[in-house]
């Protein structure tokens, strides 16, 4: 489990159980925790599977812009023609449980259908990175 965030010389290190430090780098003005993002991508492949259609998953918020993120913000955008709302809710539950196994940061997972996103423009209003 990742747990302790250490900031030194504008670099962030995450210390895990084995006290192994992993550093992040700055890219386009955003400090990115590549270790956690890479791990999140692997969790998505496990929970969603390769080649799954009708779903896109984005990460945004303090994890991308802060050296001391408050939480893991995720947007699940699903196509109602491929995914039911209940299936999307189940995916959110599984992702939240999986994320809790790799970090102490709370997972804030927003769930929107493609139509809901079109009406709200949520994705267009945030700086997000597509994970899946």
Coordinates of N, CA and C in Angstrom, one line a residue:
X1 N 0.8 -1.2 0.0 CA 0.0 0.0 0.0 C 0.9 1.2 0.0
X2 N 0.6 2.2 -0.9 CA 1.3 3.4 -0.9 C 0.8 4.3 0.2
X3 N 1.6 5.0 0.9 CA 1.1 5.8 2.0 C 1.7 7.1 2.3
X4 N 3.0 7.2 2.4 CA 3.7 8.4 2.8 C 4.2 9.2 1.6
X5 N 3.8 10.4 1.5 CA 4.2 11.3 0.4 C 5.3 12.2 1.0
X6 N 6.5 12.2 0.4 CA 7.6 13.0 0.8 C 7.9 14.0 -0.3
X7 N 8.0 15.3 0.0 CA 8.3 16.3 -1.0 C 9.7 16.9 -0.6
X8 N 10.6 16.8 -1.6 CA 11.9 17.3 -1.5 C 12.4 17.9 -2.8
X9 N 12.9 19.1 -2.8 CA 13.4 19.7 -4.1 C 12.4 19.6 -5.2
X10 N 11.2 19.9 -5.0 CA 10.1 19.9 -6.0 C 9.9 18.5 -6.6
X11 N 10.3 17.5 -5.9 CA 10.0 16.1 -6.4 C 9.2 15.4 -5.3
X12 N 8.4 14.5 -5.7 CA 7.5 13.8 -4.8 C 7.9 12.4 -4.8
X13 N 8.1 11.8 -3.6 CA 8.4 10.4 -3.4 C 7.3 9.8 -2.7
X14 N 6.9 8.6 -3.1 CA 5.9 7.8 -2.4 C 6.6 6.6 -1.7
X15 N 6.5 6.5 -0.4 CA 7.1 5.5 0.3 C 6.1 4.4 0.6
X16 N 6.3 3.2 0.3 CA 5.4 2.1 0.5 C 5.9 1.2 1.7
X17 N 5.3 0.0 1.8 CA 5.6 -0.9 2.9 C 7.1 -1.2 3.0
X18 N 7.7 -1.4 1.9 CA 9.1 -1.7 1.9 C 10.0 -0.5 1.9
X19 N 9.5 0.6 2.1 CA 10.2 1.9 2.2 C 11.0 2.2 0.9
X20 N 10.4 1.7 -0.2 CA 11.0 2.0 -1.5 C 10.4 3.3 -2.0
X21 N 11.3 4.2 -2.4 CA 10.8 5.5 -2.9 C 10.7 5.5 -4.4
X22 N 9.6 6.1 -4.9 CA 9.4 6.3 -6.3 C 9.3 7.8 -6.5
X23 N 9.9 8.3 -7.5 CA 9.8 9.8 -7.8 C 8.9 10.1 -8.9
X24 N 8.4 11.3 -8.9 CA 7.6 11.8 -10.0 C 8.3 12.9 -10.7
X25 N 7.9 13.3 -11.8 CA 8.5 14.3 -12.6 C 7.4 15.4 -12.9
X26 N 7.9 16.5 -13.4 CA 7.0 17.6 -13.8 C 6.8 17.5 -15.3
X27 N 5.6 17.7 -15.8 CA 5.3 17.6 -17.2 C 4.2 18.7 -17.5
X28 N 4.6 19.6 -18.4 CA 3.6 20.7 -18.8 C 3.1 21.4 -17.6
X29 N 3.9 21.7 -16.5 CA 3.4 22.4 -15.4 C 2.7 21.6 -14.4
X30 N 2.4 20.3 -14.6 CA 1.6 19.5 -13.7 C 2.6 18.5 -13.1
X31 N 2.6 18.4 -11.8 CA 3.4 17.4 -11.1 C 2.5 16.1 -11.1
X32 N 3.0 15.1 -11.7 CA 2.2 13.8 -11.9 C 2.8 12.7 -11.1
X33 N 2.0 12.0 -10.4 CA 2.4 10.8 -9.7 C 2.3 9.6 -10.7
X34 N 3.4 9.4 -11.4 CA 3.4 8.3 -12.5 C 3.2 6.9 -11.9
X35 N 3.8 6.7 -10.7 CA 3.7 5.4 -10.2 C 2.2 5.0 -9.9
X36 N 1.5 5.9 -9.2 CA 0.1 5.7 -8.9 C -0.8 5.6 -10.1
X37 N -0.5 6.5 -11.1 CA -1.3 6.5 -12.3 C -1.1 5.2 -13.1
X38 N 0.2 4.8 -13.2 CA 0.5 3.5 -13.8 C -0.2 2.3 -13.1
X39 N -0.2 2.3 -11.8 CA -0.9 1.3 -11.1 C -2.4 1.4 -11.3
X40 N -3.0 2.6 -11.4 CA -4.4 2.7 -11.7 C -4.8 2.1 -13.0
X41 N -3.9 2.4 -14.0 CA -4.1 1.8 -15.4 C -4.2 0.3 -15.3
X42 N -3.3 -0.3 -14.5 CA -3.3 -1.8 -14.4 C -4.6 -2.3 -13.7
X43 N -5.0 -1.5 -12.7 CA -6.3 -1.9 -12.0 C -7.5 -1.8 -13.0
X44 N -7.4 -0.8 -13.9 CA -8.5 -0.7 -14.8 C -8.6 -1.9 -15.8
X45 N -7.4 -2.3 -16.2 CA -7.3 -3.5 -17.1 C -7.9 -4.7 -16.4
X46 N -7.6 -4.8 -15.2 CA -8.1 -6.0 -14.4 C -9.6 -5.9 -14.2
X47 N -10.1 -4.7 -13.9 CA -11.5 -4.5 -13.6 C -12.4 -4.4 -14.8
X48 N -11.9 -3.8 -15.8 CA -12.7 -3.5 -17.0 C -12.4 -4.5 -18.1
X49 N -11.1 -4.9 -18.3 CA -10.7 -5.8 -19.3 C -10.2 -5.0 -20.6
X50 N -9.4 -5.7 -21.4 CA -8.9 -5.1 -22.6 C -10.0 -5.1 -23.7
X51 N -10.0 -4.0 -24.4 CA -10.9 -3.9 -25.6 C -12.4 -3.7 -25.2
X52 N -12.6 -3.2 -24.0 CA -14.0 -3.0 -23.6 C -14.5 -1.7 -24.2
X53 N -15.7 -1.8 -24.8 CA -16.3 -0.7 -25.5 C -17.3 0.0 -24.7
X54 N -17.5 1.3 -24.9 CA -18.6 2.0 -24.3 C -18.2 2.6 -22.9
X55 N -16.9 2.6 -22.6 CA -16.5 3.2 -21.3 C -15.2 3.9 -21.5
X56 N -15.1 5.0 -20.9 CA -13.8 5.8 -20.8 C -13.6 6.2 -19.4
X57 N -12.3 6.1 -18.9 CA -12.0 6.5 -17.6 C -10.9 7.5 -17.6
X58 N -11.2 8.6 -16.8 CA -10.2 9.7 -16.7 C -9.8 9.9 -15.3
X59 N -8.6 10.5 -15.1 CA -8.2 10.9 -13.8 C -8.0 12.4 -13.9
X60 N -8.3 13.1 -12.8 CA -8.2 14.6 -12.7 C -8.0 15.0 -11.3
X61 N -7.9 16.3 -11.1 CA -7.9 16.8 -9.7 C -6.5 16.9 -9.1
X62 N -6.4 16.9 -7.8 CA -5.2 17.2 -7.1 C -4.0 16.2 -7.3
X63 N -4.4 15.0 -7.7 CA -3.3 14.0 -8.0 C -2.4 14.5 -9.2
X64 N -3.0 15.2 -10.1 CA -2.3 15.7 -11.3 C -1.6 17.0 -11.1
X65 N -2.0 17.8 -10.1 CA -1.5 19.2 -10.0 C -0.9 19.5 -8.7
X66 N -0.8 18.6 -7.8 CA -0.3 18.9 -6.4 C 0.8 17.9 -6.1
X67 N 1.7 18.4 -5.3 CA 2.7 17.5 -4.7 C 2.2 16.7 -3.5
X68 N 1.1 17.1 -3.0 CA 0.5 16.5 -1.9 C -1.0 16.3 -2.2
X69 N -1.4 15.3 -3.1 CA -2.8 15.2 -3.4 C -3.7 14.8 -2.3
X70 N -4.9 15.3 -2.3 CA -5.9 15.0 -1.2 C -6.6 13.7 -1.5
X71 N -6.8 13.4 -2.8 CA -7.6 12.2 -3.1 C -7.3 11.8 -4.5
X72 N -7.9 10.7 -4.9 CA -7.8 10.2 -6.3 C -9.2 10.5 -7.0
X73 N -9.2 11.5 -7.9 CA -10.4 11.8 -8.6 C -10.5 11.1 -9.9
X74 N -11.5 10.4 -10.1 CA -11.7 9.6 -11.3 C -13.1 9.9 -11.9
X75 N -13.2 10.0 -13.2 CA -14.4 10.1 -13.9 C -14.6 8.8 -14.8
X76 N -15.7 8.1 -14.5 CA -16.1 7.0 -15.4 C -17.2 7.6 -16.3
X77 N -16.9 7.6 -17.6 CA -17.9 8.0 -18.6 C -18.3 6.8 -19.4
X78 N -19.6 6.5 -19.3 CA -20.1 5.3 -19.9 C -21.2 5.5 -21.0
X79 N -21.2 4.7 -22.0 CA -22.2 4.8 -23.0 C -23.4 3.9 -22.6
X80 N -24.6 4.5 -22.5 CA -25.8 3.8 -22.0 C -26.2 2.7 -23.0
X81 N -25.8 2.8 -24.2 CA -26.1 1.7 -25.2 C -25.3 0.4 -25.0
X82 N -24.2 0.6 -24.3 CA -23.3 -0.6 -24.0 C -23.3 -1.0 -22.5
X83 N -23.5 0.0 -21.6 CA -23.4 -0.2 -20.2 C -24.7 0.2 -19.6
X84 N -25.3 -0.6 -18.7 CA -26.4 -0.1 -17.9 C -25.9 0.7 -16.7
X85 N -26.7 1.5 -16.1 CA -26.3 2.3 -15.0 C -25.9 1.4 -13.8
X86 N -26.6 0.3 -13.7 CA -26.2 -0.7 -12.6 C -24.8 -1.3 -12.8
X87 N -24.5 -1.6 -14.1 CA -23.2 -2.1 -14.4 C -22.1 -1.1 -14.1
X88 N -22.4 0.2 -14.5 CA -21.4 1.3 -14.2 C -21.2 1.5 -12.7
X89 N -22.3 1.4 -12.0 CA -22.2 1.5 -10.5 C -21.4 0.4 -9.9
X90 N -21.6 -0.8 -10.4 CA -20.8 -1.9 -10.0 C -19.3 -1.7 -10.3
X91 N -19.0 -1.2 -11.5 CA -17.6 -0.9 -11.8 C -17.0 0.1 -10.9
X92 N -17.8 1.1 -10.5 CA -17.3 2.2 -9.6 C -17.0 1.5 -8.3
X93 N -17.9 0.6 -7.8 CA -17.6 0.0 -6.5 C -16.3 -0.9 -6.5
X94 N -16.2 -1.6 -7.6 CA -15.0 -2.5 -7.7 C -13.7 -1.6 -7.8
X95 N -13.8 -0.5 -8.6 CA -12.6 0.3 -8.7 C -12.3 1.0 -7.3
X96 N -13.3 1.4 -6.6 CA -13.0 2.0 -5.3 C -12.4 1.0 -4.4
X97 N -12.9 -0.2 -4.3 CA -12.3 -1.3 -3.5 C -10.8 -1.6 -3.9
X98 N -10.6 -1.6 -5.2 CA -9.2 -1.9 -5.7 C -8.3 -0.7 -5.4
X99 N -8.7 0.5 -5.5 CA -7.9 1.7 -5.2 C -7.5 1.7 -3.8
X100 N -8.4 1.3 -2.9 CA -8.1 1.2 -1.5 C -7.0 0.2 -1.1
X101 N -6.7 -0.7 -2.0 CA -5.6 -1.7 -1.7 C -4.3 -1.1 -2.1
X102 N -4.2 0.0 -2.9 CA -2.9 0.5 -3.3 C -2.5 1.9 -2.7
X103 N -3.5 2.5 -2.1 CA -3.2 3.9 -1.6 C -4.1 4.2 -0.4
X104 N -3.6 5.1 0.5 CA -4.4 5.5 1.6 C -5.3 6.7 1.1
X105 N -5.0 7.3 -0.1 CA -5.8 8.4 -0.5 C -7.2 7.9 -0.8
X106 N -8.2 8.7 -0.4 CA -9.6 8.3 -0.7 C -9.9 8.4 -2.2
X107 N -10.7 7.6 -2.7 CA -11.1 7.6 -4.2 C -12.4 8.3 -4.3
X108 N -12.5 9.4 -5.1 CA -13.7 10.1 -5.4 C -14.0 9.8 -6.8
X109 N -15.0 8.9 -7.1 CA -15.3 8.5 -8.4 C -16.6 9.0 -8.9
X110 N -16.5 9.9 -9.9 CA -17.7 10.4 -10.5 C -18.1 9.5 -11.7
X111 N -19.4 9.3 -11.8 CA -20.0 8.4 -12.8 C -21.0 9.2 -13.6
X112 N -20.7 9.3 -14.9 CA -21.6 10.0 -15.8 C -21.8 9.2 -17.1
X113 N -23.0 9.3 -17.6 CA -23.3 8.7 -18.9 C -22.8 9.7 -20.0
X114 N -22.6 9.3 -21.2 CA -22.2 10.1 -22.3 C -23.2 11.3 -22.4
X115 N -24.5 11.0 -22.3 CA -25.5 12.0 -22.4 C -25.5 13.0 -21.2
X116 N -25.3 12.5 -20.0 CA -25.1 13.4 -18.9 C -23.9 14.4 -19.0
X117 N -22.8 13.8 -19.6 CA -21.6 14.6 -19.8 C -21.9 15.7 -20.8
X118 N -22.6 15.3 -21.9 CA -22.9 16.3 -23.0 C -23.8 17.4 -22.4
X119 N -24.7 17.1 -21.5 CA -25.5 18.2 -20.9 C -24.8 19.1 -19.9
X120 N -23.9 18.5 -19.2 CA -23.2 19.2 -18.1 C -21.8 19.8 -18.5
X121 N -21.2 19.2 -19.6 CA -19.9 19.6 -20.1 C -18.8 19.4 -19.0
X122 N -19.0 18.4 -18.1 CA -18.1 18.2 -17.0 C -16.7 17.9 -17.5
X123 N -16.6 17.0 -18.4 CA -15.2 16.6 -18.9 C -14.5 17.8 -19.5
X124 N -15.3 18.6 -20.2 CA -14.7 19.7 -20.9 C -14.2 20.8 -19.9
X125 N -14.8 20.8 -18.7 CA -14.4 21.9 -17.7 C -13.3 21.5 -16.8
X126 N -12.8 20.3 -16.9 CA -11.7 19.8 -16.0 C -10.5 19.5 -16.8
X127 N -9.3 19.6 -16.2 CA -8.1 19.1 -16.8 C -8.0 17.6 -16.5
X128 N -8.1 16.7 -17.4 CA -8.2 15.3 -17.1 C -7.2 14.6 -18.1
X129 N -6.8 13.4 -17.6 CA -6.0 12.5 -18.4 C -6.8 11.2 -18.6
X130 N -6.9 10.8 -19.8 CA -7.7 9.5 -20.1 C -6.8 8.4 -19.7
X131 N -7.3 7.5 -18.8 CA -6.6 6.3 -18.4 C -6.9 5.1 -19.2
X132 N -8.2 5.1 -19.7 CA -8.7 3.9 -20.3 C -9.8 4.3 -21.3

